[in-house]
PDB file of C-alpha atoms and ligand atoms in Angstrom:
ATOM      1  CA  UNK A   1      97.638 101.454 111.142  1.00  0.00           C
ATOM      2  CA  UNK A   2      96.880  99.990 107.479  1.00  0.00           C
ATOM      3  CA  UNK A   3      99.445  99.026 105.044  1.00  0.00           C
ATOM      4  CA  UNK A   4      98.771 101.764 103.350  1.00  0.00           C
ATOM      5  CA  UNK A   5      99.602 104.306 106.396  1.00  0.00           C
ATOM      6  CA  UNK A   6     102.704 102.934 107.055  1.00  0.00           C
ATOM      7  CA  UNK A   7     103.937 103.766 103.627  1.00  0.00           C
ATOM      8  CA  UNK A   8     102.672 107.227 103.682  1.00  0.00           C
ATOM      9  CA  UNK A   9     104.503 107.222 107.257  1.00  0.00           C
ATOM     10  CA  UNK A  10     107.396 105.996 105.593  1.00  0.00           C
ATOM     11  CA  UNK A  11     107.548 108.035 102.707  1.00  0.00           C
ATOM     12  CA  UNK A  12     107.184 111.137 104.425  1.00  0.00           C
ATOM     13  CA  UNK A  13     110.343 109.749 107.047  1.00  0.00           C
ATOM     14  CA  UNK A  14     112.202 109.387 103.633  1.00  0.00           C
ATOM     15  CA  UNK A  15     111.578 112.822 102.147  1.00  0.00           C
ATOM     16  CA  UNK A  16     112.964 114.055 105.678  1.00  0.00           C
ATOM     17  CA  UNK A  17     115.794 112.074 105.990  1.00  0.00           C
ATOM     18  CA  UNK A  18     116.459 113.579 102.351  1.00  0.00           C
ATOM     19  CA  UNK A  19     115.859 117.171 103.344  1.00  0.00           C
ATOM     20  CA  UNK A  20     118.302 116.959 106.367  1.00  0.00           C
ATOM     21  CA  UNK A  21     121.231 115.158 104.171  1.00  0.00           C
ATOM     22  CA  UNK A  22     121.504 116.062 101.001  1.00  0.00           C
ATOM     23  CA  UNK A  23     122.581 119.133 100.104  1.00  0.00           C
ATOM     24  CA  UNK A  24     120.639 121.919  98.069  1.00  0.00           C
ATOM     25  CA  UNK A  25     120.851 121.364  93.767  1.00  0.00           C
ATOM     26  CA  UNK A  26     121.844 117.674  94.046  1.00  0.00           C
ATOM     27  CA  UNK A  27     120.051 115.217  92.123  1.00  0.00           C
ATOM     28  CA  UNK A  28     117.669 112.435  93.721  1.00  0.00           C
ATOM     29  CA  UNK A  29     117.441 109.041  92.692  1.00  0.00           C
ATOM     30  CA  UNK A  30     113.732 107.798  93.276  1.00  0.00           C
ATOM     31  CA  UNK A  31     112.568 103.874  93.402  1.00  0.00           C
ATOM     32  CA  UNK A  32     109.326 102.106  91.983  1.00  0.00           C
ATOM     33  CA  UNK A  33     105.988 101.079  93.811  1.00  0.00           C
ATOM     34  CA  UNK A  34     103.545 102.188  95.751  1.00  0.00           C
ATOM     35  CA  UNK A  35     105.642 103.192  98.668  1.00  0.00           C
ATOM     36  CA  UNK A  36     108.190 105.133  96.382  1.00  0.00           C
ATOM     37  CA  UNK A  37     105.424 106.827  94.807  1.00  0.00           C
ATOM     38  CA  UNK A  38     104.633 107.887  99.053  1.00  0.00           C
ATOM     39  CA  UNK A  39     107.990 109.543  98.708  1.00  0.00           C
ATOM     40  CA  UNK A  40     107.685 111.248  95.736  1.00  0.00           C
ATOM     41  CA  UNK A  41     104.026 112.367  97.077  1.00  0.00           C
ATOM     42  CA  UNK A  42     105.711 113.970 100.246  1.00  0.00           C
ATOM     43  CA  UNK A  43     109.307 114.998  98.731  1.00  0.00           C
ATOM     44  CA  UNK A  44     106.981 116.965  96.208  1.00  0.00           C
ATOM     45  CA  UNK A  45     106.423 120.021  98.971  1.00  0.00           C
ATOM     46  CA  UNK A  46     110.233 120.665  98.702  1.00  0.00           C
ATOM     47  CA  UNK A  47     111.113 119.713  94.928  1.00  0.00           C
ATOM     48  CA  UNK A  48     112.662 123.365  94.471  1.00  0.00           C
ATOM     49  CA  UNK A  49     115.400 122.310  96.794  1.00  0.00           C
ATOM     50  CA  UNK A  50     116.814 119.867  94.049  1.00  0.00           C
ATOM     51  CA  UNK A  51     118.455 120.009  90.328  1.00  0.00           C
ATOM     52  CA  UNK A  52     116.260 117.419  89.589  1.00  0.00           C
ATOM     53  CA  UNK A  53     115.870 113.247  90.302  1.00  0.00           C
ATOM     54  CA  UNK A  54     116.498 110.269  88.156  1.00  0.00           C
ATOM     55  CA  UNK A  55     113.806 107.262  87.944  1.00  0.00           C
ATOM     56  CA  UNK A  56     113.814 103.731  88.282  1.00  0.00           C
ATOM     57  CA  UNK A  57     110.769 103.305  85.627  1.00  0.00           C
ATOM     58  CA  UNK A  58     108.393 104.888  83.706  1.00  0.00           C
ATOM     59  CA  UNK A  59     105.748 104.683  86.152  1.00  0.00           C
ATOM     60  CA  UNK A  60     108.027 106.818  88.680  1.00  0.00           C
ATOM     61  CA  UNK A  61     108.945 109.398  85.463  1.00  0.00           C
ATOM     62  CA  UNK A  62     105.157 109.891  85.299  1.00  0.00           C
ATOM     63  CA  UNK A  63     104.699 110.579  88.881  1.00  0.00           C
ATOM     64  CA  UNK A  64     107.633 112.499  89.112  1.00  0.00           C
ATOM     65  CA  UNK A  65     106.905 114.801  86.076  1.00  0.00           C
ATOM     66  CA  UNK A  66     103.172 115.553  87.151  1.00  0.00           C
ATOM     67  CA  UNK A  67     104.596 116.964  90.643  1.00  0.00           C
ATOM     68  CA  UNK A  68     106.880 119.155  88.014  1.00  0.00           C
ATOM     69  CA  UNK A  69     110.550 117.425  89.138  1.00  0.00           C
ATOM     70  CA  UNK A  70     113.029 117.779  86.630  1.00  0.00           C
ATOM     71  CA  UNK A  71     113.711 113.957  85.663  1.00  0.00           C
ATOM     72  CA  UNK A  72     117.343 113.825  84.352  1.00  0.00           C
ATOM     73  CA  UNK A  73     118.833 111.239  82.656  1.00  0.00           C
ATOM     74  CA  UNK A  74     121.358 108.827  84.659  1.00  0.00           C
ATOM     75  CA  UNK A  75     124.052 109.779  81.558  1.00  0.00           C
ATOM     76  CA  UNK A  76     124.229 113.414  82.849  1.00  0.00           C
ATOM     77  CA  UNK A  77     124.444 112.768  85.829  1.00  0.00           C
ATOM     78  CA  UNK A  78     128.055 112.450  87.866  1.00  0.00           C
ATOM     79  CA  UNK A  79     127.272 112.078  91.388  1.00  0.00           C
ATOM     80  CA  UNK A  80     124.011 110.278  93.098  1.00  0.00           C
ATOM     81  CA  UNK A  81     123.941 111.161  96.874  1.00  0.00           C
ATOM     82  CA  UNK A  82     120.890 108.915  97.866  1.00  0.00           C
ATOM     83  CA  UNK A  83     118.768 106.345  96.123  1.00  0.00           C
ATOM     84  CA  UNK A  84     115.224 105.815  97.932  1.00  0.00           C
ATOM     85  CA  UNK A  85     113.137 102.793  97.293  1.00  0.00           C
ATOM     86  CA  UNK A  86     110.795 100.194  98.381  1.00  0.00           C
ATOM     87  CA  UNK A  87     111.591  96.420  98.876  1.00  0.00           C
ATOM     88  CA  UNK A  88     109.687  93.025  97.964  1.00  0.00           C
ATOM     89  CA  UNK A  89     111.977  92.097 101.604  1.00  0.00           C
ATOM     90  CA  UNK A  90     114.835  92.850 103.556  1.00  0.00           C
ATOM     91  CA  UNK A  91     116.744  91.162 105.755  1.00  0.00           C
ATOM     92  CA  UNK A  92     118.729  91.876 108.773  1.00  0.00           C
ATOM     93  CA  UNK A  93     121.914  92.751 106.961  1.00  0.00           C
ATOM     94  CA  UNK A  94     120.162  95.021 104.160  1.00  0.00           C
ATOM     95  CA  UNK A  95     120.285  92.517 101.820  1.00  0.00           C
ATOM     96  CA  UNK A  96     116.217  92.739  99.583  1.00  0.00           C
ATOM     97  CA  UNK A  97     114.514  91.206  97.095  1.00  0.00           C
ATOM     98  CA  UNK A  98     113.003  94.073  94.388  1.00  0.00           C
ATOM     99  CA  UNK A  99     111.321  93.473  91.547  1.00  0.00           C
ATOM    100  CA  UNK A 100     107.266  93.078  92.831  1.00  0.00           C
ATOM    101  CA  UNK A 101     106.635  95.779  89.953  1.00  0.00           C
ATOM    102  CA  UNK A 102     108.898  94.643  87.582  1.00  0.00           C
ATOM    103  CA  UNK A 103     111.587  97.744  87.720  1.00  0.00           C
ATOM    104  CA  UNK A 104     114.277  95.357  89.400  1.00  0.00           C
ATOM    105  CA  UNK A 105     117.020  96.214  86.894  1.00  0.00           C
ATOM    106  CA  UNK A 106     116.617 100.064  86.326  1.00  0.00           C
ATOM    107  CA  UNK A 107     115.941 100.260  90.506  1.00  0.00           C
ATOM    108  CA  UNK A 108     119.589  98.352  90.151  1.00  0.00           C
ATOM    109  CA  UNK A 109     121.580 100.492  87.977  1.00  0.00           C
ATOM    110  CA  UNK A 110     119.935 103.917  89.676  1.00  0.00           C
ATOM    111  CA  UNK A 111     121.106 101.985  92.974  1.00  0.00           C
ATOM    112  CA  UNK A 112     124.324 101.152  91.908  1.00  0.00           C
ATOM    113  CA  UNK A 113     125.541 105.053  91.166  1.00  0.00           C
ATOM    114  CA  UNK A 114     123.850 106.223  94.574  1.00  0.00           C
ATOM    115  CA  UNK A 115     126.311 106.577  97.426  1.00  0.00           C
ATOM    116  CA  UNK A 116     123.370 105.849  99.875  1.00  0.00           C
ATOM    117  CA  UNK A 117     120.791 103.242  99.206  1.00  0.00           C
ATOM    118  CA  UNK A 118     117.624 104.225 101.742  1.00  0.00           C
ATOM    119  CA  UNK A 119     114.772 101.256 101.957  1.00  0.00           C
ATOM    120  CA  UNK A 120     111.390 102.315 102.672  1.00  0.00           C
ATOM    121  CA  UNK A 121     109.240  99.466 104.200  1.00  0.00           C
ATOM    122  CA  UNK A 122     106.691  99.028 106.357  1.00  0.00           C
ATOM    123  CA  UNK A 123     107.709  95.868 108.567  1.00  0.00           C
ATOM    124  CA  UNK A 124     105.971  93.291 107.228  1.00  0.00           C
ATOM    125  CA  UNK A 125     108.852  93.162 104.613  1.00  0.00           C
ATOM    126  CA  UNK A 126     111.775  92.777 107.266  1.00  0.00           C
ATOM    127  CA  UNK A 127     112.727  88.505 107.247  1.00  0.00           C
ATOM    128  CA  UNK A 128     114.824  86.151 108.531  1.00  0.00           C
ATOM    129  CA  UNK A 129     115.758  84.581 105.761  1.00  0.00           C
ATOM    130  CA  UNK A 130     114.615  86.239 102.155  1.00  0.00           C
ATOM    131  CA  UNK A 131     113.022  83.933  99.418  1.00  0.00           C
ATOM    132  CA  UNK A 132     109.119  83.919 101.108  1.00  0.00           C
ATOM    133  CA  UNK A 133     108.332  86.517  98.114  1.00  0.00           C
ATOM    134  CA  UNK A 134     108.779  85.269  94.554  1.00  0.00           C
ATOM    135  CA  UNK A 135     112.635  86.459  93.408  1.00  0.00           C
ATOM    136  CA  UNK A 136     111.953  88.095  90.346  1.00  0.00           C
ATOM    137  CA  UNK A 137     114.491  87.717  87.281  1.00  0.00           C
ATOM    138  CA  UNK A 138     114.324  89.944  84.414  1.00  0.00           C
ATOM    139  CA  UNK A 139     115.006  88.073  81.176  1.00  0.00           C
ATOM    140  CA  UNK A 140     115.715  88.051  77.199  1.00  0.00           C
ATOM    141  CA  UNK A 141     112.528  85.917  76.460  1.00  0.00           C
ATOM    142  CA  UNK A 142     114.694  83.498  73.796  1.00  0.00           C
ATOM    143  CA  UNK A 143     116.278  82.665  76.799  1.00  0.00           C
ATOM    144  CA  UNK A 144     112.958  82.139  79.098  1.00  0.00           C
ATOM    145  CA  UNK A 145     112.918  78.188  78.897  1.00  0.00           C
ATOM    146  CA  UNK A 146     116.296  77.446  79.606  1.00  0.00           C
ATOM    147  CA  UNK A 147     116.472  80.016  82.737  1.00  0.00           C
ATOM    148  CA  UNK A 148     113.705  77.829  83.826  1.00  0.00           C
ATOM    149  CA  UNK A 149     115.915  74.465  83.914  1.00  0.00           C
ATOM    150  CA  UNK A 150     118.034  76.170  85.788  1.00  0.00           C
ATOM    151  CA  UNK A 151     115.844  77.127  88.360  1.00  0.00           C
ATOM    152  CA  UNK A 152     114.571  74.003  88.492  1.00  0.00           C
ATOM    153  CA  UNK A 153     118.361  72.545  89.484  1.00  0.00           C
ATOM    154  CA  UNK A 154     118.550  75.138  92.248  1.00  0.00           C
ATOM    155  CA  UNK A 155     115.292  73.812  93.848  1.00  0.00           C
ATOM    156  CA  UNK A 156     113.051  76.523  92.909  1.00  0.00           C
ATOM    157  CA  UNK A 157     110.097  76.700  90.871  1.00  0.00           C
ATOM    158  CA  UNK A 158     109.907  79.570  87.921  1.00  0.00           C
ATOM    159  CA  UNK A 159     106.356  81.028  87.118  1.00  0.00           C
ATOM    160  CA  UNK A 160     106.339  83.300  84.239  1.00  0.00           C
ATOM    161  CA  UNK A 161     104.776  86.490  85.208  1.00  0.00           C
ATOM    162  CA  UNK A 162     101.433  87.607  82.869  1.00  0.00           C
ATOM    163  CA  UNK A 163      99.245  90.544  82.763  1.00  0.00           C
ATOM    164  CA  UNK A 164      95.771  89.696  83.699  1.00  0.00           C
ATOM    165  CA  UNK A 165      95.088  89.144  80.023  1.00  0.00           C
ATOM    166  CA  UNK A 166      96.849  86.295  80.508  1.00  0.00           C
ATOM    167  CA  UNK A 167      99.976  87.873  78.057  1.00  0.00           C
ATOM    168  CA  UNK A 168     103.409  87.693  79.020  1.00  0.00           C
ATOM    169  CA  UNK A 169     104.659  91.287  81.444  1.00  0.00           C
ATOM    170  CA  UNK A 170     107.061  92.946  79.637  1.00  0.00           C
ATOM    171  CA  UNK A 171     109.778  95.072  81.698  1.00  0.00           C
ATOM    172  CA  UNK A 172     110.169  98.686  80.479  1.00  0.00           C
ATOM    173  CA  UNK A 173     112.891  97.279  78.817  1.00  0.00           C
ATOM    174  CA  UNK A 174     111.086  94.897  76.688  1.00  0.00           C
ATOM    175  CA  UNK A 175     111.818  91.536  78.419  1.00  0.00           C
ATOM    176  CA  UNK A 176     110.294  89.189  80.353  1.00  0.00           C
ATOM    177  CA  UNK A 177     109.862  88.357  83.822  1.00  0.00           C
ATOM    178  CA  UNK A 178     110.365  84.814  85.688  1.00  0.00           C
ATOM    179  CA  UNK A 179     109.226  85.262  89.161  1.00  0.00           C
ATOM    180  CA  UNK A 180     111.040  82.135  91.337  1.00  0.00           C
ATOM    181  CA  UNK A 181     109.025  80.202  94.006  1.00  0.00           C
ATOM    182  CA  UNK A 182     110.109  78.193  97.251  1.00  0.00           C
ATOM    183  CA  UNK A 183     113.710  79.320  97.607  1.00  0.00           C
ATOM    184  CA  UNK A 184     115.362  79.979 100.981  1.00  0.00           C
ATOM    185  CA  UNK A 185     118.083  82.399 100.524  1.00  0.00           C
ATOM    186  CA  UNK A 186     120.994  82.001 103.342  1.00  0.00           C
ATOM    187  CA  UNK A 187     123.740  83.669 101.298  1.00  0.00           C
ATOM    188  CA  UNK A 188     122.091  86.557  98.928  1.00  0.00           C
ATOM    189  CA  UNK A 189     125.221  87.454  97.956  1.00  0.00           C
ATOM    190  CA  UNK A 190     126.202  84.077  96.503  1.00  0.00           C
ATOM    191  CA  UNK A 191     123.245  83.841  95.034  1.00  0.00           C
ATOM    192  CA  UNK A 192     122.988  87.093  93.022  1.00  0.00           C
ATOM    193  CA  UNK A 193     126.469  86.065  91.683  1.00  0.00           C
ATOM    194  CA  UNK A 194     125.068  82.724  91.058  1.00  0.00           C
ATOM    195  CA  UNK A 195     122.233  83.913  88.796  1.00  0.00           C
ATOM    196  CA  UNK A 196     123.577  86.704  87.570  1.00  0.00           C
ATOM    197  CA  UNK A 197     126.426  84.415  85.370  1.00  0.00           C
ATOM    198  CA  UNK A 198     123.388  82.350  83.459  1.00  0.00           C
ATOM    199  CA  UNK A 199     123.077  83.743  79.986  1.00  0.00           C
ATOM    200  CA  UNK A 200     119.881  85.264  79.254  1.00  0.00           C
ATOM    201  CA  UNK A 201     119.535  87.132  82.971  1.00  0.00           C
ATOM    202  CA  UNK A 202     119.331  90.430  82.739  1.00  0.00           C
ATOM    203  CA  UNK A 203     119.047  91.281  86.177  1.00  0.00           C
ATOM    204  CA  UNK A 204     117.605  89.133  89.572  1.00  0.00           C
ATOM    205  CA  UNK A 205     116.072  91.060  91.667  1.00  0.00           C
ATOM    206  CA  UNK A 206     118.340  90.150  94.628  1.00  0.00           C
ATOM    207  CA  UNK A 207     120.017  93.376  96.233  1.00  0.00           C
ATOM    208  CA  UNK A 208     122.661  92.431  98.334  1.00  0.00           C
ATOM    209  CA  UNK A 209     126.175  92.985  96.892  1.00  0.00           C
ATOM    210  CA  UNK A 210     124.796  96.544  96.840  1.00  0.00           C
ATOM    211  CA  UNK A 211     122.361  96.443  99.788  1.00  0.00           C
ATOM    212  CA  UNK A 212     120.428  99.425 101.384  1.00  0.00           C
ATOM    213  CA  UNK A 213     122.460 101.355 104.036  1.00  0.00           C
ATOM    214  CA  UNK A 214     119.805 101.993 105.812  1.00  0.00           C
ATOM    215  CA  UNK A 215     116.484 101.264 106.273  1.00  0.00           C
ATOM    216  CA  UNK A 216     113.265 103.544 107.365  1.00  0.00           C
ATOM    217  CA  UNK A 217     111.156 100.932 108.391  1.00  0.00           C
ATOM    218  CA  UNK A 218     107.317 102.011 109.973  1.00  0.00           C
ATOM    219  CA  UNK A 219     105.389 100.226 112.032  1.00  0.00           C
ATOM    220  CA  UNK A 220     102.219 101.017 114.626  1.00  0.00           C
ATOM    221  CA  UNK A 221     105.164 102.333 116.970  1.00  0.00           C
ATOM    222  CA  UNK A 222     106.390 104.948 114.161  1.00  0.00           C
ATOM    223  CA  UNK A 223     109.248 104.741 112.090  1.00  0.00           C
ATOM    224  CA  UNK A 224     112.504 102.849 113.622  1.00  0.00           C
ATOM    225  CA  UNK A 225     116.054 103.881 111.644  1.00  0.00           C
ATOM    226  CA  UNK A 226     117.867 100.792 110.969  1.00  0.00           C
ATOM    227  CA  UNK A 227     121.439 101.346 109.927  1.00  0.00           C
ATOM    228  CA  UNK A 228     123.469  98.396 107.965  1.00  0.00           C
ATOM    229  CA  UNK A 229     127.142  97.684 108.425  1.00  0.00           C
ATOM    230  CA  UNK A 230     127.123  96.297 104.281  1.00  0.00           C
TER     231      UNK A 230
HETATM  232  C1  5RP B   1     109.471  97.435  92.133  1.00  0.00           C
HETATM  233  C2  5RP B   1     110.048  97.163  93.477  1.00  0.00           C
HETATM  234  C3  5RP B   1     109.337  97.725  94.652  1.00  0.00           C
HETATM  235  O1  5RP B   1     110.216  98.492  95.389  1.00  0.00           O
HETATM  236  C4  5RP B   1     108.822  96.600  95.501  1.00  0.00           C
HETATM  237  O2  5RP B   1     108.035  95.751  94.691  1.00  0.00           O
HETATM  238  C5  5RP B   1     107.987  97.127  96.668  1.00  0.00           C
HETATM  239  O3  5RP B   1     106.819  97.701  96.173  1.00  0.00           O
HETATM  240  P1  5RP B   1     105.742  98.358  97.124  1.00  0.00           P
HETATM  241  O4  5RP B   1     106.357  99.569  97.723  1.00  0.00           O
HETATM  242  O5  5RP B   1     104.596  98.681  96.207  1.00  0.00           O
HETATM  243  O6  5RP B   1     105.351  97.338  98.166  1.00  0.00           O
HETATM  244  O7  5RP B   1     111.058  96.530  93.646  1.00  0.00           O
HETATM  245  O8  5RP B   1     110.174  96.765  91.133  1.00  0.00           O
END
């Protein structure tokens, strides 16, 4: 099967996993990328069954509205039974790195209201040890340069991520992104902590304090549940 076919696969797991758990007029939280946007694709045929879902990003507002879901804002919203997204990687624990598409810190505050956090991946993102994809950190551009030193004391090397214009990317939110090569991550959690206290980050797109409680992940043999003790 293609990359591509293992999403769909994926997706379509995902919008039946959410069929069979969450109960009628509850809210969905929905993730960013292409195999989110699988999800919304196949959770589409059943949107009637829900009060509505709240979005990680414009991009996933957009999809969302032109299948006619009712995108709510996260302010009116009390309760959050599942989050579904995509990951950049995930390890064996659940810990991922987000933030390929630049959504890393709205994907994080959806996630962080969810009471389950479902990954969709196909299983070329599953790793031993995360830090082979770029960790993307969102942040205040004043603050770009000095981020940068910083990576460069933790061993890593920070690329600022452009448009193919060559102009900086600018997060929904109107900062910048620093996308952080040659790191091997053996504790995500420290890390996350690590980079989260340096002024100027806004989010790093490590996901492992709040990991995914489960994972959907597809391969040529179909779809495997893995479950996460977090
Ligand atoms: C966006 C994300 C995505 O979930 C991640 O980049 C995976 O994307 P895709 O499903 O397109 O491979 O974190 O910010």
């Amino acid at each position: 099967m293609t990359q591509d076919e293992l999403k769909q696969l994926v997706g379509q797991a995902a919008a039946d996993y959410v069929n069979a758990n969450v109960a009628q007029g509850e809210v969905i939280g929905v993730g960013t990328g292409s195999t989110a946007n699988c999800f919304i694709d196949a959770l589409a045929a059943t949107k009637q069954r829900y009060r509505g879902a709240v979005s990680s990003s414009l991009a996933t507002t957009a999809r969302l509205q032109a299948h006619g879901f009712n995108v709510l804002d996260l302010n009116e919203i009390e309760t959050l039974p599942v989050y579904v997204d995509g990951a950049d990687e995930i390890d064996y624990r659940g810990a991922m790195i987000k933030g390929g598409g630049g959504a890393l810190t709205r994907e994080k505050i959806v996630a962080s209201v969810a009471t389950v956090f479902v990954c969709i991946a196909d299983i070329s993102k599953r790793v031993e040890v995360l830090g082979q994809f770029p960790l993307p950190l969102e942040v205040v551009p004043m603050a770009r340069t000095a981020i940068g030193r910083q990576v460069l004391a933790l061993g890593g090397v920070p690329v600022v991520r452009v448009k193919p214009d060559g102009s900086p990317f600018l997060t929904d939110n109107g900062n910048e992104i620093i996308d952080v090569k040659g790191l091997r991550i053996y504790d995500p959690r420290a890390l996350e902590a690590q980079i989260n206290a340096w002024p100027g980050v806004v989010t790093v797109g490590l996901f492992a304090q709040r990991g995914a409680n489960l994972c959907l992940l597809g391969s040529d043999t179909g779809v495997k549940r893995v479950d996460y003790a977090g």
